[in-house]
Amino acid sequence: MNIRKKGLTLGLFLVSCLIHHVTLANTKVLHIGKLLAEPGKSVSTQQTMVIEDSVIKQIIQGYQAPESFGENVEFIDLKDRFVMPGLMDMHVHLQFELGPKNDSESLKMSDQLVEMRSLMFAMRTLKAGFTTVRDVGSMSQEMYAMRDAINNGWVEGPRIIAAGGVGITGGHADVSGVKPELMELYTQPTVCDGPYDCRRATRNAIKYGADLIKITSTGGVLTDRATGTGQQMEMDELKEVVLAAKRMGRKVASHAHQEDGIIAALEAGVDSIEHGSYAGEKAFRLFKKTGAYLVPTLLAGYTVVEMAQNSDFMSPAIKDKAIKVGGDMQGNLARAYKAGVKIAFGTDSGVSQHGTNAYEAVLMAEAGMNNVDILKSATINAADLIGMTDKIGTLEVGKQADMIATDGSPIDDIKQLLDVDFVMKDGKVFVKK
């Protein structure tokens, strides 16, 4: 009898817990005036969206009474707004922002303080409407920690897909511009030489937490040595990095400016080319053959040209490359888009100021991209690039509630993205004007 009573008591307790859980479910009901659930498809009007916790549960035609979905639901009125999926930036550096104090900051700021500042940059990015970002170059353990803290709900920020970097000695991913003792101190264990060493470096990056691998097949603008922007990693090194990454289920993104390095990276099997400043017809054919994405980063080019012409903190080696490469990037996007290359939205924020990410869309439009294709590049295409189309990129039942709202339609005026009125990520509201 005693055992039965205990069993009954336990059963009632479990039922009580279940009811309590249902009661506490975080339910939001949104009335949406215009809804672009999937960029590239038609806009729906007068929609009711029901969100439970972080997931979209229902999308219904017409404005349904919020109380019909239960007690204590939160009602959000967006009847005079244009709503679409949250934006995604496939190329950011959350621990960095280019400026005249970079050298002194790198010496004075602890890694821990840099990480605290990166939280501020991350929130600026989220409040600008970017609910997911791919960080492709930061101090790895600090970035992995912030990624995991956000995923655990300990701190707020955009969803982060964090790269581990692999590059050759003296290449764009290696330290430059400081005295030899500091170069030795700052050289990372994922700097490599030769195919087997680069295989080791790739496995090392994955071991310590990389979501993807970022390589530098060519030189870079901000490398403080006059080593150009042509191919630097050899073909055998590139192939070994890609093979090692794919064996462990990781994608590979390659920084590349000149066409020789773009072609080599595409032939090695990378998933995206970052910048792609001087891609030509052969590269365009390879893009289409392999299905790789171009991440154009026009905002970085725009920013470095402005800084090179209007400030004096850049070294001559950097300034010369900045003016040349930065000035040519927009024309390359125009050619790539016309050739039918798949494009994913990316800014290189950190070179540009965090929170200004949406200006990339304006530059893409100036280069000749259709507004709808720009929106697809920052939603559907970006989700595909990071392998998350089952969770984000469109607003559908069962997907994460990541969305933004603007006054007018970005389909008609892409500049609407420069001032978002509402930002929700995982069902939580971060901006509501």
CSV table of C-alpha atoms in Angstrom, one decimal:
chain,number,residue,atom,x,y,z
A,1,MET,CA,0.0,0.0,0.0
A,2,ASN,CA,2.8,2.3,0.9
A,3,ILE,CA,4.6,1.6,-2.4
A,4,ARG,CA,1.3,2.3,-4.3
A,5,LYS,CA,0.9,5.6,-2.5
A,6,LYS,CA,4.5,6.5,-3.4
A,7,GLY,CA,3.9,5.5,-7.0
A,8,LEU,CA,0.7,7.6,-7.2
A,9,THR,CA,2.4,10.5,-5.6
A,10,LEU,CA,5.3,10.3,-8.1
A,11,GLY,CA,2.8,10.0,-11.0
A,12,LEU,CA,0.9,13.1,-9.9
A,13,PHE,CA,4.2,14.9,-9.5
A,14,LEU,CA,5.3,14.1,-13.1
A,15,VAL,CA,1.9,15.1,-14.5
A,16,SER,CA,2.2,18.3,-12.6
A,17,CYS,CA,5.6,19.0,-14.0
A,18,LEU,CA,4.3,18.3,-17.5
A,19,ILE,CA,1.4,20.7,-17.1
A,20,HIS,CA,3.8,23.3,-15.5
A,21,HIS,CA,6.1,22.9,-18.5
A,22,VAL,CA,3.3,23.4,-21.0
A,23,THR,CA,2.0,26.5,-19.1
A,24,LEU,CA,5.5,28.0,-19.1
A,25,ALA,CA,6.1,27.5,-22.8
A,26,ASN,CA,7.1,30.8,-24.3
A,27,THR,CA,4.4,31.4,-26.9
A,28,LYS,CA,4.4,34.5,-29.2
A,29,VAL,CA,1.7,35.4,-31.7
A,30,LEU,CA,2.7,37.8,-34.5
A,31,HIS,CA,0.4,39.7,-36.8
A,32,ILE,CA,2.5,40.4,-40.0
A,33,GLY,CA,1.4,42.8,-42.6
A,34,LYS,CA,3.7,41.6,-45.4
A,35,LEU,CA,5.7,38.3,-45.1
A,36,LEU,CA,8.5,37.2,-47.4
A,37,ALA,CA,8.8,33.7,-45.9
A,38,GLU,CA,11.1,32.5,-48.7
A,39,PRO,CA,13.2,35.1,-50.7
A,40,GLY,CA,12.6,34.5,-54.4
A,41,LYS,CA,8.9,33.6,-53.8
A,42,SER,CA,5.8,35.8,-53.5
A,43,VAL,CA,5.0,38.1,-50.5
A,44,SER,CA,2.0,37.1,-48.4
A,45,THR,CA,-0.2,39.6,-46.6
A,46,GLN,CA,-2.0,39.6,-43.3
A,47,GLN,CA,-0.4,36.6,-41.7
A,48,THR,CA,-0.5,35.2,-38.2
A,49,MET,CA,2.7,33.5,-37.0
A,50,VAL,CA,2.8,31.4,-33.8
A,51,ILE,CA,6.2,30.8,-32.2
A,52,GLU,CA,6.7,28.5,-29.3
A,53,ASP,CA,10.1,28.9,-27.5
A,54,SER,CA,12.5,29.2,-30.5
A,55,VAL,CA,10.5,27.4,-33.2
A,56,ILE,CA,7.8,28.5,-35.7
A,57,LYS,CA,4.7,26.4,-35.0
A,58,GLN,CA,2.1,27.9,-37.3
A,59,ILE,CA,1.7,30.4,-40.1
A,60,ILE,CA,-1.9,31.2,-40.8
A,61,GLN,CA,-3.7,33.4,-43.3
A,62,GLY,CA,-5.5,36.3,-41.7
A,63,TYR,CA,-5.1,38.0,-38.3
A,64,GLN,CA,-6.1,35.4,-35.7
A,65,ALA,CA,-7.0,36.4,-32.2
A,66,PRO,CA,-3.9,36.0,-29.9
A,67,GLU,CA,-6.0,34.6,-27.0
A,68,SER,CA,-7.1,31.7,-29.2
A,69,PHE,CA,-3.6,30.2,-28.9
A,70,GLY,CA,-3.8,30.0,-25.1
A,71,GLU,CA,-3.4,32.2,-22.0
A,72,ASN,CA,-0.4,34.4,-21.4
A,73,VAL,CA,0.8,34.5,-25.0
A,74,GLU,CA,2.9,37.5,-26.0
A,75,PHE,CA,1.4,39.5,-28.9
A,76,ILE,CA,3.6,41.3,-31.4
A,77,ASP,CA,2.0,43.7,-33.8
A,78,LEU,CA,3.9,43.9,-37.1
A,79,LYS,CA,0.9,44.7,-39.3
A,80,ASP,CA,2.6,47.8,-40.8
A,81,ARG,CA,5.9,46.0,-41.3
A,82,PHE,CA,7.7,43.9,-44.0
A,83,VAL,CA,9.0,40.7,-42.4
A,84,MET,CA,11.6,38.3,-43.8
A,85,PRO,CA,14.1,35.8,-42.5
A,86,GLY,CA,17.1,37.0,-40.5
A,87,LEU,CA,20.1,38.0,-42.5
A,88,MET,CA,23.3,36.1,-42.5
A,89,ASP,CA,26.9,37.3,-43.0
A,90,MET,CA,29.3,34.6,-44.2
A,91,HIS,CA,32.5,36.5,-43.6
A,92,VAL,CA,33.1,38.4,-40.3
A,93,HIS,CA,36.0,38.9,-37.9
A,94,LEU,CA,34.3,39.7,-34.5
A,95,GLN,CA,37.5,40.2,-32.6
A,96,PHE,CA,38.9,42.9,-34.8
A,97,GLU,CA,38.0,46.3,-36.2
A,98,LEU,CA,40.5,48.0,-38.6
A,99,GLY,CA,41.9,51.3,-37.5
A,100,PRO,CA,44.9,53.4,-36.5
A,101,LYS,CA,45.2,51.9,-33.0
A,102,ASN,CA,45.4,48.2,-34.1
A,103,ASP,CA,49.1,47.9,-33.3
A,104,SER,CA,48.9,49.3,-29.8
A,105,GLU,CA,45.7,47.4,-29.0
A,106,SER,CA,47.3,44.1,-30.0
A,107,LEU,CA,50.1,44.8,-27.5
A,108,LYS,CA,48.0,46.2,-24.7
A,109,MET,CA,44.8,44.3,-24.8
A,110,SER,CA,44.6,40.9,-23.2
A,111,ASP,CA,43.0,38.0,-25.1
A,112,GLN,CA,40.2,38.1,-22.5
A,113,LEU,CA,39.6,41.8,-23.0
A,114,VAL,CA,39.5,41.3,-26.8
A,115,GLU,CA,36.9,38.6,-26.2
A,116,MET,CA,34.8,41.0,-24.1
A,117,ARG,CA,35.0,43.6,-26.9
A,118,SER,CA,34.0,41.0,-29.5
A,119,LEU,CA,30.7,40.4,-27.5
A,120,MET,CA,30.0,44.1,-28.1
A,121,PHE,CA,30.7,43.7,-31.8
A,122,ALA,CA,28.6,40.6,-32.0
A,123,MET,CA,25.6,42.4,-30.5
A,124,ARG,CA,26.0,45.3,-32.9
A,125,THR,CA,25.9,42.8,-35.7
A,126,LEU,CA,22.8,41.1,-34.3
A,127,LYS,CA,20.9,44.3,-33.7
A,128,ALA,CA,21.7,45.2,-37.4
A,129,GLY,CA,19.6,42.2,-38.4
A,130,PHE,CA,22.3,39.6,-38.8
A,131,THR,CA,21.1,36.6,-36.8
A,132,THR,CA,23.8,34.2,-38.1
A,133,VAL,CA,27.4,34.9,-38.9
A,134,ARG,CA,30.4,32.9,-40.1
A,135,ASP,CA,33.6,34.1,-38.3
A,136,VAL,CA,36.4,33.2,-40.5
A,137,GLY,CA,39.4,34.5,-38.7
A,138,SER,CA,39.7,35.1,-34.9
A,139,MET,CA,41.7,33.8,-32.0
A,140,SER,CA,40.2,30.3,-32.1
A,141,GLN,CA,39.6,29.3,-28.5
A,142,GLU,CA,38.1,32.7,-27.5
A,143,MET,CA,35.8,32.5,-30.6
A,144,TYR,CA,34.8,28.9,-29.9
A,145,ALA,CA,34.0,29.9,-26.3
A,146,MET,CA,31.8,32.7,-27.4
A,147,ARG,CA,30.1,30.5,-30.0
A,148,ASP,CA,29.3,27.9,-27.3
A,149,ALA,CA,28.3,30.5,-24.7
A,150,ILE,CA,25.7,31.9,-27.1
A,151,ASN,CA,24.5,28.4,-28.1
A,152,ASN,CA,24.1,27.6,-24.4
A,153,GLY,CA,22.1,30.8,-23.7
A,154,TRP,CA,24.7,32.2,-21.3
A,155,VAL,CA,25.3,35.4,-23.3
A,156,GLU,CA,23.5,37.0,-26.2
A,157,GLY,CA,24.7,37.3,-29.8
A,158,PRO,CA,24.2,36.0,-33.3
A,159,ARG,CA,24.6,32.3,-34.1
A,160,ILE,CA,28.3,31.8,-34.9
A,161,ILE,CA,29.8,29.3,-37.2
A,162,ALA,CA,33.5,29.5,-36.3
A,163,ALA,CA,36.4,28.7,-38.5
A,164,GLY,CA,39.8,27.4,-37.7
A,165,GLY,CA,42.5,28.9,-39.8
A,166,VAL,CA,45.2,27.0,-41.8
A,167,GLY,CA,47.9,28.8,-43.7
A,168,ILE,CA,51.5,28.6,-44.8
A,169,THR,CA,54.6,30.2,-43.3
A,170,GLY,CA,54.8,33.8,-44.4
A,171,GLY,CA,51.4,33.7,-46.1
A,172,HIS,CA,48.3,35.8,-45.5
A,173,ALA,CA,47.2,33.8,-42.4
A,174,ASP,CA,50.6,34.1,-40.7
A,175,VAL,CA,51.6,37.0,-38.5
A,176,SER,CA,53.3,40.0,-40.1
A,177,GLY,CA,54.4,43.5,-39.4
A,178,VAL,CA,56.0,43.0,-36.0
A,179,LYS,CA,59.6,42.2,-34.8
A,180,PRO,CA,60.9,38.7,-35.1
A,181,GLU,CA,60.5,37.9,-31.4
A,182,LEU,CA,56.8,38.7,-31.6
A,183,MET,CA,56.4,36.8,-34.8
A,184,GLU,CA,57.7,33.7,-33.1
A,185,LEU,CA,55.4,34.2,-30.1
A,186,TYR,CA,52.3,34.8,-32.2
A,187,THR,CA,52.8,32.0,-34.8
A,188,GLN,CA,49.9,29.6,-34.6
A,189,PRO,CA,50.2,25.8,-34.5
A,190,THR,CA,48.1,25.7,-37.7
A,191,VAL,CA,50.7,27.4,-39.8
A,192,CYS,CA,52.1,24.7,-42.0
A,193,ASP,CA,54.4,23.9,-44.9
A,194,GLY,CA,54.0,21.0,-47.3
A,195,PRO,CA,51.0,18.7,-47.8
A,196,TYR,CA,51.4,16.5,-44.8
A,197,ASP,CA,52.1,19.3,-42.4
A,198,CYS,CA,49.0,21.0,-43.7
A,199,ARG,CA,47.1,17.8,-43.2
A,200,ARG,CA,48.3,17.9,-39.6
A,201,ALA,CA,47.3,21.5,-39.2
A,202,THR,CA,43.8,20.9,-40.5
A,203,ARG,CA,43.3,18.0,-38.1
A,204,ASN,CA,44.6,20.2,-35.3
A,205,ALA,CA,42.1,22.9,-36.0
A,206,ILE,CA,39.2,20.5,-36.0
A,207,LYS,CA,40.4,18.8,-32.8
A,208,TYR,CA,40.3,22.1,-31.0
A,209,GLY,CA,36.8,23.1,-32.1
A,210,ALA,CA,36.6,24.4,-35.7
A,211,ASP,CA,33.2,24.3,-37.4
A,212,LEU,CA,35.0,24.8,-40.8
A,213,ILE,CA,38.5,25.4,-42.1
A,214,LYS,CA,39.6,28.7,-43.5
A,215,ILE,CA,42.6,28.7,-45.8
A,216,THR,CA,44.4,31.5,-47.7
A,217,SER,CA,45.3,30.2,-51.1
A,218,THR,CA,46.6,33.7,-52.1
A,219,GLY,CA,48.2,36.7,-50.5
A,220,GLY,CA,46.1,39.3,-48.8
A,221,VAL,CA,45.7,43.1,-48.7
A,222,LEU,CA,46.2,43.5,-45.0
A,223,THR,CA,49.4,41.3,-44.8
A,224,ASP,CA,52.1,43.8,-43.8
A,225,ARG,CA,54.6,42.6,-46.3
A,226,ALA,CA,54.9,43.2,-50.1
A,227,THR,CA,54.2,39.6,-51.1
A,228,GLY,CA,51.4,40.3,-53.5
A,229,THR,CA,47.9,38.8,-53.8
A,230,GLY,CA,48.7,35.9,-56.1
A,231,GLN,CA,48.7,32.2,-55.3
A,232,GLN,CA,50.8,31.2,-52.2
A,233,MET,CA,49.6,27.8,-51.1
A,234,GLU,CA,50.7,25.0,-53.4
A,235,MET,CA,48.2,22.5,-55.0
A,236,ASP,CA,49.3,19.6,-52.9
A,237,GLU,CA,48.9,21.6,-49.7
A,238,LEU,CA,45.4,22.7,-50.8
A,239,LYS,CA,44.3,19.2,-51.7
A,240,GLU,CA,45.5,17.8,-48.4
A,241,VAL,CA,43.7,20.5,-46.4
A,242,VAL,CA,40.4,19.9,-48.2
A,243,LEU,CA,40.7,16.1,-48.0
A,244,ALA,CA,41.5,16.2,-44.2
A,245,ALA,CA,38.6,18.5,-43.6
A,246,LYS,CA,36.1,16.5,-45.6
A,247,ARG,CA,37.2,13.3,-43.9
A,248,MET,CA,36.0,14.9,-40.6
A,249,GLY,CA,32.9,16.5,-42.0
A,250,ARG,CA,34.1,20.0,-42.3
A,251,LYS,CA,33.7,22.5,-45.2
A,252,VAL,CA,36.6,24.7,-46.4
A,253,ALA,CA,36.5,28.4,-47.2
A,254,SER,CA,39.4,29.9,-49.1
A,255,HIS,CA,40.5,33.5,-49.1
A,256,ALA,CA,41.6,34.2,-52.7
A,257,HIS,CA,42.2,37.3,-54.8
A,258,GLN,CA,44.1,36.5,-58.0
A,259,GLU,CA,42.7,34.0,-60.4
A,260,ASP,CA,45.5,31.5,-60.1
A,261,GLY,CA,44.8,31.0,-56.4
A,262,ILE,CA,41.0,30.9,-57.0
A,263,ILE,CA,41.4,28.2,-59.6
A,264,ALA,CA,43.7,26.2,-57.5
A,265,ALA,CA,41.4,26.3,-54.5
A,266,LEU,CA,38.3,25.4,-56.6
A,267,GLU,CA,40.2,22.5,-58.2
A,268,ALA,CA,41.1,21.3,-54.7
A,269,GLY,CA,37.4,21.2,-53.8
A,270,VAL,CA,36.8,24.2,-51.5
A,271,ASP,CA,33.2,25.1,-50.7
A,272,SER,CA,33.6,28.9,-51.0
A,273,ILE,CA,35.9,31.5,-52.3
A,274,GLU,CA,36.2,34.6,-50.1
A,275,HIS,CA,36.7,37.9,-52.0
A,276,GLY,CA,37.5,36.3,-55.4
A,277,SER,CA,38.6,39.7,-56.6
A,278,TYR,CA,40.1,38.7,-60.0
A,279,ALA,CA,38.1,35.7,-61.0
A,280,GLY,CA,38.0,35.1,-64.8
A,281,GLU,CA,36.1,32.9,-67.2
A,282,LYS,CA,38.0,29.8,-66.2
A,283,ALA,CA,37.3,30.4,-62.6
A,284,PHE,CA,33.6,31.1,-63.3
A,285,ARG,CA,33.3,27.7,-65.1
A,286,LEU,CA,34.9,26.0,-62.1
A,287,PHE,CA,32.5,27.7,-59.7
A,288,LYS,CA,29.6,26.4,-61.7
A,289,LYS,CA,31.1,22.9,-62.1
A,290,THR,CA,31.9,22.5,-58.4
A,291,GLY,CA,28.9,24.3,-56.9
A,292,ALA,CA,31.2,26.5,-54.7
A,293,TYR,CA,29.9,29.9,-53.5
A,294,LEU,CA,31.5,33.3,-54.1
A,295,VAL,CA,31.5,35.5,-50.9
A,296,PRO,CA,32.3,38.9,-52.5
A,297,THR,CA,33.0,41.2,-49.4
A,298,LEU,CA,32.5,44.4,-51.4
A,299,LEU,CA,32.2,46.4,-48.2
A,300,ALA,CA,35.8,45.5,-47.3
A,301,GLY,CA,37.1,46.7,-50.6
A,302,TYR,CA,35.1,49.9,-50.3
A,303,THR,CA,36.4,50.4,-46.7
A,304,VAL,CA,40.1,49.9,-47.4
A,305,VAL,CA,40.0,52.2,-50.4
A,306,GLU,CA,38.5,55.0,-48.3
A,307,MET,CA,41.0,54.4,-45.5
A,308,ALA,CA,44.0,54.3,-47.9
A,309,GLN,CA,43.0,57.5,-49.5
A,310,ASN,CA,41.9,59.4,-46.4
A,311,SER,CA,44.2,58.3,-43.6
A,312,ASP,CA,47.9,57.6,-43.0
A,313,PHE,CA,48.0,54.6,-40.6
A,314,MET,CA,48.4,52.0,-43.3
A,315,SER,CA,51.9,50.9,-44.3
A,316,PRO,CA,52.9,51.5,-48.0
A,317,ALA,CA,52.7,47.7,-48.6
A,318,ILE,CA,49.1,47.6,-47.4
A,319,LYS,CA,48.0,50.9,-48.9
A,320,ASP,CA,49.1,50.0,-52.5
A,321,LYS,CA,47.2,46.7,-52.3
A,322,ALA,CA,44.2,48.3,-50.7
A,323,ILE,CA,43.7,50.9,-53.5
A,324,LYS,CA,44.3,48.4,-56.3
A,325,VAL,CA,42.3,45.4,-55.0
A,326,GLY,CA,39.6,47.3,-53.2
A,327,GLY,CA,38.8,49.3,-56.3
A,328,ASP,CA,38.4,46.3,-58.5
A,329,MET,CA,36.1,44.1,-56.3
A,330,GLN,CA,32.8,45.5,-57.4
A,331,GLY,CA,33.4,45.0,-61.1
A,332,ASN,CA,34.4,41.4,-60.4
A,333,LEU,CA,31.1,40.7,-58.6
A,334,ALA,CA,29.2,42.1,-61.6
A,335,ARG,CA,31.0,39.6,-63.9
A,336,ALA,CA,30.5,36.7,-61.6
A,337,TYR,CA,26.8,37.4,-61.2
A,338,LYS,CA,26.4,37.7,-64.9
A,339,ALA,CA,28.2,34.4,-65.4
A,340,GLY,CA,25.7,32.6,-63.0
A,341,VAL,CA,28.1,32.0,-60.1
A,342,LYS,CA,26.4,31.2,-56.8
A,343,ILE,CA,26.8,34.1,-54.4
A,344,ALA,CA,26.6,34.1,-50.6
A,345,PHE,CA,26.4,37.4,-48.7
A,346,GLY,CA,29.6,38.3,-46.8
A,347,THR,CA,31.2,41.6,-45.7
A,348,ASP,CA,34.6,41.0,-44.1
A,349,SER,CA,33.2,43.1,-41.2
A,350,GLY,CA,36.1,43.9,-38.9
A,351,VAL,CA,37.7,45.5,-41.9
A,352,SER,CA,34.5,47.5,-42.0
A,353,GLN,CA,32.7,48.5,-38.8
A,354,HIS,CA,30.6,45.9,-37.2
A,355,GLY,CA,26.9,46.7,-37.4
A,356,THR,CA,27.2,48.3,-40.9
A,357,ASN,CA,27.0,44.9,-42.5
A,358,ALA,CA,23.9,45.7,-44.5
A,359,TYR,CA,25.7,48.3,-46.6
A,360,GLU,CA,27.2,45.3,-48.5
A,361,ALA,CA,23.7,44.9,-50.0
A,362,VAL,CA,23.8,48.4,-51.3
A,363,LEU,CA,27.1,47.8,-53.0
A,364,MET,CA,25.9,44.5,-54.5
A,365,ALA,CA,22.9,46.4,-56.0
A,366,GLU,CA,25.3,49.0,-57.4
A,367,ALA,CA,27.2,46.2,-59.0
A,368,GLY,CA,24.1,45.1,-60.8
A,369,MET,CA,22.6,42.3,-58.6
A,370,ASN,CA,18.9,42.1,-58.5
A,371,ASN,CA,17.4,42.9,-55.1
A,372,VAL,CA,15.7,39.5,-54.8
A,373,ASP,CA,19.0,37.7,-55.5
A,374,ILE,CA,20.8,39.9,-52.9
A,375,LEU,CA,18.2,38.8,-50.3
A,376,LYS,CA,18.6,35.2,-51.3
A,377,SER,CA,22.4,35.5,-50.9
A,378,ALA,CA,21.9,36.6,-47.3
A,379,THR,CA,19.3,33.9,-46.4
A,380,ILE,CA,18.8,30.8,-48.6
A,381,ASN,CA,22.3,30.7,-50.1
A,382,ALA,CA,24.0,31.5,-46.8
A,383,ALA,CA,22.1,28.7,-45.0
A,384,ASP,CA,23.0,26.3,-47.8
A,385,LEU,CA,26.7,27.2,-47.5
A,386,ILE,CA,26.8,26.4,-43.8
A,387,GLY,CA,24.6,23.3,-44.2
A,388,MET,CA,21.7,24.6,-42.1
A,389,THR,CA,18.8,24.8,-44.6
A,390,ASP,CA,16.8,22.5,-42.3
A,391,LYS,CA,16.9,25.1,-39.6
A,392,ILE,CA,17.3,28.6,-40.9
A,393,GLY,CA,17.2,30.7,-44.2
A,394,THR,CA,13.4,30.7,-44.6
A,395,LEU,CA,10.4,31.2,-42.3
A,396,GLU,CA,8.6,27.9,-42.2
A,397,VAL,CA,6.9,25.7,-39.7
A,398,GLY,CA,9.5,23.7,-37.8
A,399,LYS,CA,12.4,26.2,-38.4
A,400,GLN,CA,14.0,28.6,-36.0
A,401,ALA,CA,12.3,31.9,-35.5
A,402,ASP,CA,15.0,34.1,-36.9
A,403,MET,CA,13.5,37.2,-38.6
A,404,ILE,CA,13.8,40.9,-39.2
A,405,ALA,CA,11.2,43.6,-40.1
A,406,THR,CA,11.5,46.8,-42.0
A,407,ASP,CA,9.3,49.8,-42.8
A,408,GLY,CA,9.2,49.1,-46.5
A,409,SER,CA,10.1,46.3,-48.8
A,410,PRO,CA,13.8,45.6,-49.5
A,411,ILE,CA,12.6,44.0,-52.8
A,412,ASP,CA,11.7,47.5,-53.9
A,413,ASP,CA,14.4,49.4,-52.1
A,414,ILE,CA,17.4,47.4,-50.8
A,415,LYS,CA,18.4,50.4,-48.5
A,416,GLN,CA,15.5,49.3,-46.2
A,417,LEU,CA,18.0,46.8,-44.8
A,418,LEU,CA,20.2,49.7,-43.4
A,419,ASP,CA,17.6,50.4,-40.7
A,420,VAL,CA,15.8,47.4,-39.4
A,421,ASP,CA,12.9,47.9,-37.0
A,422,PHE,CA,12.6,44.5,-35.5
A,423,VAL,CA,15.1,41.7,-34.9
A,424,MET,CA,14.2,38.2,-33.6
A,425,LYS,CA,16.6,35.3,-33.1
A,426,ASP,CA,15.6,31.9,-31.8
A,427,GLY,CA,12.2,33.4,-30.8
A,428,LYS,CA,13.7,36.2,-28.7
A,429,VAL,CA,13.2,39.8,-29.6
A,430,PHE,CA,16.4,42.0,-29.7
A,431,VAL,CA,15.2,45.0,-31.6
A,432,LYS,CA,11.6,46.4,-31.6
A,433,LYS,CA,11.1,50.0,-32.8
